Short mmCIF file of C-alpha atoms and ligand atoms in Angstrom, two decimals:
data_model
loop_
_atom_site.label_atom_id
_atom_site.label_comp_id
_atom_site.label_asym_id
_atom_site.label_seq_id
_atom_site.Cartn_x
_atom_site.Cartn_y
_atom_site.Cartn_z
CA MET O 660 27.06 84.88 121.73
CA PRO O 661 26.08 87.77 123.93
CA SER O 662 24.00 86.78 127.03
CA ARG O 663 21.92 89.84 126.96
CA ALA O 664 20.75 93.44 125.98
CA LYS O 665 23.23 96.08 125.70
CA PRO O 666 23.33 98.41 128.71
CA LYS O 667 23.85 101.91 127.58
CA GLY O 668 27.62 103.18 127.79
CA LEU O 669 29.75 100.35 128.28
CA ASP O 670 29.01 97.05 126.94
CA THR O 671 29.07 94.47 130.04
CA ARG O 672 27.82 91.69 128.29
CA ILE O 673 29.72 88.18 128.79
CA PRO O 674 29.73 85.89 126.05
CA VAL O 675 28.41 82.08 126.97
CA LEU O 676 29.23 79.00 125.10
CA GLY O 677 25.66 77.99 125.21
CA PRO O 678 22.73 76.99 127.16
CA ALA O 679 23.09 75.86 131.00
CA LYS O 680 21.18 72.85 130.93
CA VAL O 681 23.14 70.75 133.61
CA GLU O 682 22.15 70.79 137.50
CA SER O 683 25.29 72.30 139.13
CA PRO O 684 26.94 69.60 141.32
CA LEU O 685 27.15 72.35 144.20
CA THR O 686 24.18 71.15 147.20
CA TYR O 687 25.18 74.00 149.76
CA CYS O 688 25.50 77.37 148.43
CA HIS O 689 23.29 80.08 147.71
CA PHE O 690 22.83 80.29 144.13
CA VAL O 691 23.04 83.69 141.71
CA SER O 692 21.21 83.90 139.24
CA ASP O 693 22.15 84.53 135.82
CA GLU O 694 19.29 87.38 135.30
CA GLN O 695 20.92 88.89 138.29
CA ARG O 696 22.70 92.54 137.88
CA VAL O 697 24.65 94.47 139.91
CA PRO O 698 24.54 98.00 139.70
CA ILE O 699 27.93 100.02 140.06
CA ARG O 700 28.75 103.71 140.23
CA LEU O 701 31.61 104.20 137.95
CA SER O 702 33.71 107.73 137.86
CA PRO O 703 34.26 109.29 134.57
CA GLU O 704 37.90 108.07 134.77
CA ASP O 705 36.27 104.51 134.65
CA LEU O 706 34.24 105.17 132.08
CA ASP O 707 36.83 107.20 129.59
CA ASP O 708 34.30 108.31 127.07
CA GLY O 709 33.44 111.82 128.58
CA SER O 710 30.52 110.98 130.37
CA GLN O 711 29.71 111.79 133.91
CA GLU O 712 29.82 109.22 136.76
CA SER O 713 27.05 106.86 136.19
CA ASP O 714 25.68 103.49 137.47
CA VAL O 715 26.79 100.11 135.24
CA LEU O 716 25.11 96.87 135.62
CA PHE O 717 27.59 94.17 135.73
CA GLU O 718 26.88 90.46 135.82
CA PRO O 719 27.35 89.12 139.34
CA ALA O 720 30.12 86.34 140.10
CA GLY O 721 29.24 83.69 142.09
CA PRO O 722 27.91 79.83 141.23
CA ARG O 723 24.71 79.19 139.19
CA ASP O 724 22.67 76.38 139.81
CA THR O 725 22.53 75.27 136.25
CA ILE O 726 25.68 75.15 134.57
CA TYR O 727 26.92 74.70 130.82
CA PHE O 728 29.72 71.71 131.35
CA ASP O 729 29.27 68.23 132.71
CA SER O 730 31.93 69.11 135.31
CA SER O 731 33.05 65.72 136.08
CA LYS O 732 33.86 65.06 132.21
CA VAL O 733 35.63 68.41 131.60
CA LYS O 734 39.43 69.16 131.57
CA ALA O 735 40.73 72.42 132.74
CA ALA O 736 44.09 74.07 131.88
CA ILE O 737 46.01 77.11 133.82
CA VAL O 738 48.53 79.25 132.38
CA THR O 739 50.61 82.07 134.37
CA CYS O 740 52.03 84.96 131.88
CA GLY O 741 54.21 87.96 132.34
CA GLY O 742 56.01 89.30 135.57
CA LEU O 743 55.37 87.87 138.95
CA CYS O 744 53.61 89.05 141.57
CA PRO O 745 52.53 88.09 144.90
CA GLY O 746 49.60 85.71 144.97
CA ILE O 747 49.78 83.77 141.85
CA ASN O 748 50.13 80.30 143.55
CA ASP O 749 47.06 81.40 145.89
CA VAL O 750 45.02 81.74 142.57
CA ILE O 751 46.19 78.40 141.19
CA ARG O 752 45.40 77.03 144.42
CA ALA O 753 41.99 78.23 144.77
CA ILE O 754 41.08 77.22 141.10
CA VAL O 755 42.61 73.71 141.46
CA MET O 756 40.94 72.98 144.86
CA GLU O 757 37.56 74.59 143.86
CA ALA O 758 37.69 72.83 140.67
CA ARG O 759 38.47 69.14 142.38
CA HIS O 760 36.33 69.36 145.31
CA ASN O 761 33.00 71.27 144.47
CA TYR O 762 32.99 70.45 140.83
CA ASN O 763 34.79 67.31 140.73
CA VAL O 764 36.44 68.41 137.23
CA ALA O 765 38.02 65.81 135.60
CA ALA O 766 41.44 66.77 135.41
CA THR O 767 43.18 70.47 135.90
CA LEU O 768 46.54 70.76 133.66
CA GLY O 769 49.17 73.41 134.40
CA ILE O 770 50.65 74.82 131.39
CA ARG O 771 54.33 75.25 131.96
CA TYR O 772 56.47 78.77 131.28
CA GLY O 773 53.56 80.82 130.04
CA LEU O 774 52.28 80.68 126.31
CA GLN O 775 55.32 78.49 125.53
CA GLY O 776 53.99 75.61 127.02
CA PHE O 777 51.41 75.08 124.75
CA ILE O 778 53.68 74.92 121.56
CA PRO O 779 55.26 71.69 121.14
CA GLU O 780 58.68 72.98 119.73
CA TYR O 781 59.32 74.24 123.35
CA GLY O 782 59.42 70.69 124.73
CA HIS O 783 57.80 72.10 128.17
CA GLN O 784 56.00 69.27 130.24
CA ILE O 785 52.40 69.73 131.54
CA MET O 786 51.65 69.54 135.26
CA GLU O 787 48.94 67.25 136.46
CA LEU O 788 47.64 69.72 139.05
CA ASP O 789 45.51 67.73 142.13
CA HIS O 790 44.72 68.97 145.61
CA ARG O 791 47.81 66.93 146.79
CA ASN O 792 50.52 69.17 145.18
CA VAL O 793 49.14 72.35 145.15
CA SER O 794 48.07 72.31 149.09
CA ASN O 795 50.98 74.01 150.29
CA ILE O 796 52.00 76.03 147.27
CA HIS O 797 50.35 79.70 148.89
CA GLU O 798 53.26 79.39 150.91
CA PHE O 799 55.68 80.45 148.63
CA GLY O 800 55.56 83.43 145.74
CA GLY O 801 55.96 83.24 142.30
CA THR O 802 54.12 80.81 140.20
CA ILE O 803 54.73 77.17 140.54
CA LEU O 804 53.94 76.99 136.74
CA GLY O 805 56.72 79.34 135.50
CA SER O 806 56.11 82.49 133.54
CA SER O 807 57.74 83.60 130.22
CA ARG O 808 57.02 86.63 127.99
CA GLY O 809 57.17 86.73 124.03
CA PRO O 810 53.82 86.31 121.37
CA GLN O 811 52.61 82.65 120.21
CA LYS O 812 50.10 82.46 117.51
CA PRO O 813 46.54 81.96 118.97
CA GLU O 814 45.93 79.40 116.36
CA ASP O 815 48.91 77.48 117.57
CA ILE O 816 47.48 77.51 121.16
CA VAL O 817 43.69 76.88 120.43
CA ASP O 818 45.24 73.61 118.49
CA ALA O 819 46.71 72.69 121.70
CA LEU O 820 43.62 72.90 123.49
CA GLU O 821 41.85 70.98 120.91
CA ARG O 822 44.98 67.96 121.09
CA SER O 823 44.43 67.90 125.21
CA ASN O 824 40.74 67.94 124.89
CA ILE O 825 40.64 71.00 127.43
CA GLY O 826 37.41 72.46 127.72
CA VAL O 827 38.30 75.44 130.41
CA LEU O 828 41.01 77.77 130.12
CA PHE O 829 42.23 79.76 133.00
CA VAL O 830 44.92 82.56 132.31
CA ILE O 831 46.53 84.32 134.99
CA GLY O 832 48.10 87.57 133.58
CA GLY O 833 48.37 91.54 132.89
CA ASP O 834 47.40 93.64 130.43
CA GLY O 835 49.48 91.19 127.71
CA THR O 836 48.36 88.14 128.65
CA LEU O 837 44.54 89.46 128.74
CA LYS O 838 44.94 90.78 125.21
CA ALA O 839 46.67 87.15 123.95
CA ALA O 840 43.60 85.48 125.85
CA ARG O 841 41.05 87.99 124.16
CA LYS O 842 42.75 86.46 120.91
CA ILE O 843 42.62 82.68 122.37
CA TYR O 844 38.92 83.27 123.10
CA GLU O 845 38.32 84.82 119.39
CA GLU O 846 39.83 82.05 117.66
CA VAL O 847 38.10 79.94 119.87
CA THR O 848 34.85 81.54 118.48
CA ARG O 849 36.05 81.37 114.91
CA ARG O 850 36.48 77.62 115.10
CA GLY O 851 32.85 77.32 116.92
CA THR O 852 34.95 74.85 119.44
CA ARG O 853 33.18 74.85 122.99
CA ILE O 854 36.46 75.92 125.15
CA SER O 855 35.75 78.65 127.93
CA VAL O 856 38.73 81.28 128.18
CA ILE O 857 38.57 82.84 131.68
CA GLY O 858 41.09 85.50 132.87
CA VAL O 859 42.17 86.45 136.44
CA PRO O 860 43.74 90.08 136.26
CA LYS O 861 47.30 90.04 137.61
CA THR O 862 49.04 93.43 137.83
CA ILE O 863 51.48 94.20 140.68
CA ASP O 864 51.29 98.13 139.35
CA ASN O 865 47.43 98.09 139.76
CA ASP O 866 46.99 99.48 136.24
CA ILE O 867 44.38 97.51 134.84
CA SER O 868 40.90 99.16 133.70
CA LEU O 869 37.76 99.00 135.97
CA VAL O 870 39.93 96.54 138.54
CA THR O 871 39.94 98.42 141.37
CA GLN O 872 42.55 96.40 143.09
CA SER O 873 44.22 93.64 141.43
CA PHE O 874 45.37 90.96 143.63
CA GLY O 875 49.20 91.56 145.32
CA PHE O 876 49.09 95.07 145.40
CA ASP O 877 48.07 94.86 148.98
CA THR O 878 51.33 92.72 149.65
CA ALA O 879 53.51 95.03 147.47
CA VAL O 880 52.56 98.13 149.25
CA GLU O 881 53.12 96.54 152.49
CA LYS O 882 56.67 95.39 151.24
CA ALA O 883 57.57 98.60 149.41
CA THR O 884 56.99 100.63 152.77
CA GLU O 885 59.61 98.45 154.49
CA ALA O 886 62.30 99.59 151.45
CA ILE O 887 61.00 103.06 152.56
CA ARG O 888 61.82 102.56 156.11
CA CYS O 889 64.99 101.44 155.49
CA ALA O 890 65.91 104.58 153.13
CA HIS O 891 64.65 106.96 155.34
CA THR O 892 66.83 105.33 158.39
CA GLU O 893 70.05 105.64 155.99
CA ALA O 894 68.78 109.02 155.15
CA ILE O 895 68.69 110.32 158.78
CA GLY O 896 71.97 108.41 159.56
CA ALA O 897 74.14 111.06 157.59
CA LYS O 898 74.40 114.65 157.15
CA ASN O 899 72.09 115.94 154.02
CA GLY O 900 71.30 112.16 153.40
CA ILE O 901 69.01 111.36 150.98
CA GLY O 902 67.17 107.86 150.49
CA LEU O 903 66.02 106.99 146.99
CA VAL O 904 63.60 104.07 146.33
CA LYS O 905 62.67 103.17 143.23
CA LEU O 906 59.31 101.19 143.05
CA MET O 907 57.10 99.40 140.10
CA GLY O 908 54.82 101.60 138.26
CA ARG O 909 55.71 101.52 134.30
CA GLU O 910 52.55 103.73 133.37
CA SER O 911 50.77 104.09 136.88
CA GLY O 912 52.43 105.17 140.07
CA PHE O 913 49.69 103.46 142.46
CA ILE O 914 52.17 101.35 144.39
CA ALA O 915 54.65 104.50 144.95
CA ALA O 916 51.75 106.79 145.93
CA GLN O 917 49.93 103.89 148.41
CA ALA O 918 53.16 103.18 149.75
CA THR O 919 53.61 107.11 150.36
CA LEU O 920 50.27 107.31 152.09
CA ALA O 921 51.45 104.18 154.33
CA LEU O 922 54.70 105.65 155.39
CA LYS O 923 54.97 109.36 156.20
CA GLU O 924 58.42 109.72 155.77
CA VAL O 925 58.36 110.04 152.11
CA ASN O 926 59.40 113.91 150.80
CA TYR O 927 59.33 113.33 146.98
CA VAL O 928 56.87 110.76 145.01
CA LEU O 929 57.33 110.59 141.25
CA VAL O 930 55.05 109.09 139.46
CA PRO O 931 54.37 108.51 135.34
CA GLU O 932 51.54 110.32 135.60
CA ASP O 933 52.84 113.36 136.95
CA PRO O 934 56.08 114.48 135.12
CA PHE O 935 58.47 116.38 137.06
CA GLU O 936 61.27 119.09 136.21
CA LEU O 937 64.54 118.99 137.29
CA HIS O 938 65.05 122.60 137.21
CA GLY O 939 63.51 125.88 137.47
CA GLU O 940 60.13 127.05 139.28
CA HIS O 941 58.82 123.87 140.08
CA GLY O 942 62.13 121.93 139.76
CA LEU O 943 62.80 118.95 142.45
CA LEU O 944 66.45 119.81 142.64
CA PRO O 945 66.22 123.30 143.86
CA ALA O 946 63.36 121.74 146.21
CA LEU O 947 65.80 119.28 147.54
CA GLU O 948 68.03 121.81 148.10
CA ARG O 949 65.72 124.03 150.44
CA ARG O 950 64.68 120.43 151.93
CA LEU O 951 67.83 119.81 152.68
CA ALA O 952 69.26 123.11 153.96
CA ASP O 953 66.17 122.53 156.57
CA ARG O 954 65.88 119.38 157.69
CA ARG O 955 69.28 117.70 156.19
CA HIS O 956 67.42 114.62 154.84
CA ALA O 957 65.32 113.46 152.20
CA VAL O 958 63.36 110.67 151.37
CA ILE O 959 62.34 109.94 147.56
CA VAL O 960 60.15 107.21 145.83
CA VAL O 961 60.28 107.04 142.09
CA ALA O 962 58.29 104.74 140.44
CA GLU O 963 59.98 103.08 137.49
CA GLY O 964 58.16 104.77 134.80
CA ALA O 965 58.34 108.59 136.07
CA GLY O 966 60.42 110.78 134.45
CA GLN O 967 60.86 109.06 130.92
CA HIS O 968 60.51 112.49 129.35
CA LEU O 969 64.00 113.43 130.45
CA LEU O 970 65.71 110.22 129.42
CA ARG O 971 66.44 109.68 125.95
CA GLN O 972 64.39 106.43 125.02
CA SER O 973 66.14 103.45 123.46
CA GLY O 974 63.57 102.69 121.59
CA GLN O 975 63.82 98.97 122.54
CA THR O 976 61.16 96.26 123.58
CA ASP O 977 61.06 93.13 125.53
CA ALA O 978 59.87 89.63 124.23
CA SER O 979 56.27 90.77 124.76
CA GLY O 980 56.73 94.11 123.01
CA ASN O 981 56.42 96.47 125.93
CA LEU O 982 58.94 99.42 125.43
CA VAL O 983 62.47 99.14 127.83
CA LEU O 984 61.93 102.12 130.18
CA GLY O 985 65.24 104.48 130.88
CA ASP O 986 66.57 104.24 134.36
CA VAL O 987 64.98 107.27 136.09
CA ALA O 988 67.25 106.18 139.60
CA LYS O 989 69.98 106.55 137.63
CA LEU O 990 69.15 110.10 136.10
CA LEU O 991 68.03 111.37 139.38
CA THR O 992 71.03 110.14 141.17
CA SER O 993 73.66 111.79 138.83
CA GLU O 994 71.38 114.83 138.66
CA ILE O 995 71.35 115.51 142.26
CA GLY O 996 74.79 114.71 142.72
CA ALA O 997 76.01 117.17 140.15
CA TYR O 998 73.45 119.82 141.18
CA LEU O 999 73.97 119.59 144.78
CA GLY O 1000 77.86 119.32 143.87
CA GLU O 1001 78.01 122.34 142.25
CA ARG O 1002 76.53 124.32 145.33
CA GLY O 1003 79.05 122.95 147.45
CA MET O 1004 76.63 120.90 149.55
CA PRO O 1005 77.93 117.59 150.55
CA HIS O 1006 75.65 114.60 150.78
CA THR O 1007 75.07 110.96 150.25
CA ILE O 1008 72.66 109.34 148.24
CA LYS O 1009 71.43 105.87 149.09
CA TYR O 1010 69.54 103.85 146.46
CA ILE O 1011 67.42 101.06 147.12
CA ASP O 1012 65.63 99.03 144.43
CA PRO O 1013 63.22 96.41 146.07
CA SER O 1014 61.68 95.32 143.10
CA TYR O 1015 62.25 91.82 142.93
CA ILE O 1016 61.84 91.19 146.49
CA ILE O 1017 58.37 92.55 146.21
CA ARG O 1018 57.49 90.68 143.28
CA SER O 1019 58.23 87.43 144.63
CA VAL O 1020 57.12 87.29 148.17
CA PRO O 1021 54.19 85.11 149.29
CA ALA O 1022 50.93 86.86 149.46
CA ASN O 1023 49.83 88.73 153.05
CA ALA O 1024 46.60 87.80 154.45
CA ASN O 1025 44.32 90.32 152.72
CA ASP O 1026 45.62 89.13 149.31
CA ARG O 1027 45.12 85.25 149.92
CA VAL O 1028 41.78 86.01 150.60
CA TYR O 1029 41.25 88.17 147.74
CA CYS O 1030 43.24 85.54 145.78
CA GLY O 1031 40.81 82.72 146.89
CA PHE O 1032 37.81 84.51 146.03
CA LEU O 1033 39.05 85.19 142.24
CA GLY O 1034 39.84 81.54 142.06
CA GLN O 1035 36.64 80.03 143.12
CA PHE O 1036 34.47 82.49 141.23
CA ALA O 1037 36.81 81.96 137.99
CA VAL O 1038 35.98 78.26 138.12
CA HIS O 1039 32.18 79.39 138.85
CA ALA O 1040 32.40 81.64 135.99
CA ALA O 1041 33.88 78.75 133.53
CA MET O 1042 31.57 75.90 134.79
CA ALA O 1043 28.52 78.06 134.22
CA GLY O 1044 29.99 78.44 130.53
CA LYS O 1045 30.87 82.03 130.22
CA THR O 1046 33.79 83.01 128.54
CA GLY O 1047 35.90 85.70 126.83
CA MET O 1048 35.79 87.53 130.28
CA VAL O 1049 37.69 88.04 133.53
CA VAL O 1050 36.66 87.90 137.34
CA SER O 1051 37.11 91.02 138.95
CA LYS O 1052 36.36 92.97 142.12
CA VAL O 1053 34.79 96.42 141.05
CA TYR O 1054 34.06 98.75 143.73
CA GLY O 1055 33.91 96.08 146.47
CA ARG O 1056 31.49 93.65 144.13
CA PHE O 1057 33.01 90.50 142.34
CA VAL O 1058 31.79 90.55 138.84
CA HIS O 1059 32.55 89.50 135.59
CA LEU O 1060 34.08 91.69 132.93
CA PRO O 1061 34.56 91.46 129.21
CA PHE O 1062 37.80 91.17 127.74
CA ASP O 1063 37.22 94.33 126.11
CA LEU O 1064 36.56 96.09 128.92
CA VAL O 1065 39.58 95.23 130.84
CA THR O 1066 42.42 95.55 128.13
CA ARG O 1067 40.83 98.97 126.15
CA ARG O 1068 43.15 101.36 128.26
CA ARG O 1069 45.35 101.65 131.54
CA LYS O 1070 43.94 102.55 134.82
CA LYS O 1071 46.47 105.50 135.77
CA LEU O 1072 46.10 107.73 139.25
CA ASP O 1073 43.96 110.79 138.57
CA LEU O 1074 46.24 114.22 139.54
CA THR O 1075 42.71 116.17 140.24
CA SER O 1076 41.72 113.45 142.77
CA ASP O 1077 41.26 114.12 146.76
CA TYR O 1078 43.42 110.85 146.70
CA TRP O 1079 46.21 112.04 144.89
CA ARG O 1080 45.93 115.65 146.78
CA ALA O 1081 46.09 113.51 149.83
CA VAL O 1082 49.48 112.03 148.93
CA LEU O 1083 50.61 115.42 148.14
CA GLU O 1084 49.66 116.58 151.30
CA SER O 1085 51.45 113.65 153.20
CA THR O 1086 54.67 114.46 151.26
CA GLY O 1087 54.22 118.23 151.47
CA GLN O 1088 55.60 118.65 147.42
CA PHE O 1089 53.39 121.06 146.29
CA ALA O 1090 56.54 123.32 145.27
CA ILE O 1091 57.18 120.63 142.29
CA SER O 1092 53.59 118.79 141.87
CA PRO O 1093 51.19 122.18 141.89
CA MET O 1094 47.14 120.29 141.54
CA SER O 1095 45.93 121.91 138.43
CA LYS O 1096 42.64 121.62 139.07
CA LYS O 1097 39.89 120.61 141.96
CA GLY O 1098 38.19 117.58 142.18
CA SER O 1099 36.63 114.80 143.93
CA PRO O 1100 36.26 111.20 142.33
CA ALA O 1101 36.51 107.74 143.43
CA CYS O 1102 39.60 106.90 145.33
CA PRO O 1103 41.30 104.93 142.63
CA ILE O 1104 42.65 102.33 145.42
CA THR O 1105 39.85 101.59 147.81
CA GLY O 1106 37.07 102.70 145.45
CA GLU O 1107 35.60 104.48 148.18
CA MET O 1108 33.88 108.07 147.05
CA VAL O 1109 35.92 110.43 148.86
CA ARG O 1110 34.29 113.77 149.03
CA THR O 1111 35.88 117.26 150.24
P1 LIG I 2668 52.73 91.97 133.52
O1 LIG I 2668 51.97 92.92 133.93
O2 LIG I 2668 54.05 91.43 134.24
O3 LIG I 2668 53.44 93.07 132.07
P2 LIG I 2668 51.90 90.97 131.06
O4 LIG I 2668 50.57 89.94 131.07
O5 LIG I 2668 51.15 92.14 130.27
O6 LIG I 2668 52.01 91.03 132.75
P3 LIG I 2668 53.55 90.62 128.82
O7 LIG I 2668 54.94 90.04 128.99
O8 LIG I 2668 53.55 91.77 128.51
O9 LIG I 2668 52.98 90.24 130.66
O10 LIG I 2668 52.68 89.47 127.98
C1 LIG I 2668 52.43 87.78 128.55
C2 LIG I 2668 52.31 87.32 127.52
O11 LIG I 2668 50.90 88.00 126.43
C3 LIG I 2668 53.11 87.05 126.45
O12 LIG I 2668 53.52 85.89 126.12
C4 LIG I 2668 52.93 88.31 125.47
O13 LIG I 2668 53.58 87.83 124.08
C5 LIG I 2668 51.45 88.02 125.27
N1 LIG I 2668 50.93 89.65 124.58
C6 LIG I 2668 51.40 90.73 125.35
N2 LIG I 2668 50.66 91.56 124.21
C7 LIG I 2668 49.77 90.83 123.49
C8 LIG I 2668 49.17 91.32 122.38
N3 LIG I 2668 48.80 92.72 122.06
N4 LIG I 2668 48.34 90.25 121.93
C9 LIG I 2668 48.64 89.09 122.21
N5 LIG I 2668 49.43 88.54 122.77
C10 LIG I 2668 50.03 89.42 123.68
MG1 LIG I 2669 52.36 94.02 131.31
#
């Protein structure tokens, strides 16, 4: 049941399980009024409905003085799905600690191996999470609960929640997971059951709509720069040395772009949003040949989803239905080798794929702080009876976002933005990525408005 009138434009209303009548057990904090709204200026990209940038009102995250649940009697559960990302354990820890220490929640259960953990046939044991067994988990990457891909029926999941008498489900995962969470929420609503479903968006690609920066992204960029630095060292260590680094980014090149800005050695950054050509006036290969003739080394950073238009698509999908991408690094190494070979230009290519190292490291200090906030805000939202929503930081403010808003589209690099222009200026690759239009929208990473 929606809590209030629909604002113009995006529907930011957050469903609630019912009226909040229980006094919060929190005694020491500034409470957020449920009537409060935070105006946030969204860019046309965020709005994605053809309208100009405008202020949209969002429900602020934070503790309410009256809550829906009698927290000492409620049981919570946490599930983590999809690929690994730095900071998942930090979010789990923050949820368990907040629930236990501040709301005195009766129990928090850990669902093992993603959505499979709800289905009895898999035989995964449920983990009891408490302040003792989560206290050190932020020191480690990955997820202590394990994860999986592949669909499970929302009806079966809600059956499992009802069997275990769970009142709150925290779902940590990416685009696919949040779509699954939405279906769980819809099934709960259809049954009229009082279970709160709260998401914490996880995407190392930073591609979830309206989520200005997802947790783990900062760590991923930091780790990616180490790989690029190594690629540069390899490149300068040989005549016509080429360092090639493949980074995550299936549909959005944020990690590649941000790592490029962080480390100035990158000469070409290839992202899914900007389909590059190998040959011709704007071709990568002739540009690379010119660069090598001039400087004798080059560093190329490529997002895994770049150059798919140049690859034959297998049409295969993973267990969750995600398309299996063609191998752009293989394409680049063979095409570069053939092109330079034909021109009698001896060269070496050193290829580095740091993806699994980046995904599995513990979060850095910034991401730890961020994950702590997300976990705490998720618990505040759940206890207040909110449901069908995620907690997120949007342009510097922690707010509640309905599932619909975060699953409607992927966030992508804006190739007309000052941010992307800064990336191109850093690499100097205007020969292969000419900017088509001028613009000055919000920087998609930091959320700052960048003006020319
Ligand atoms: P990542 O960022 O690592 O891709 P993700 O959450 O998108 O994370 P997926 O493997 O795509 O990872 O999905 C996680 C879970 O959500 C899987 O169990 C999957 O079956 C389920 N899921 C994905 N898409 C949907 C959908 N449209 N409807 C219902 N469930 C879905
Ligand atoms: Mg996904």
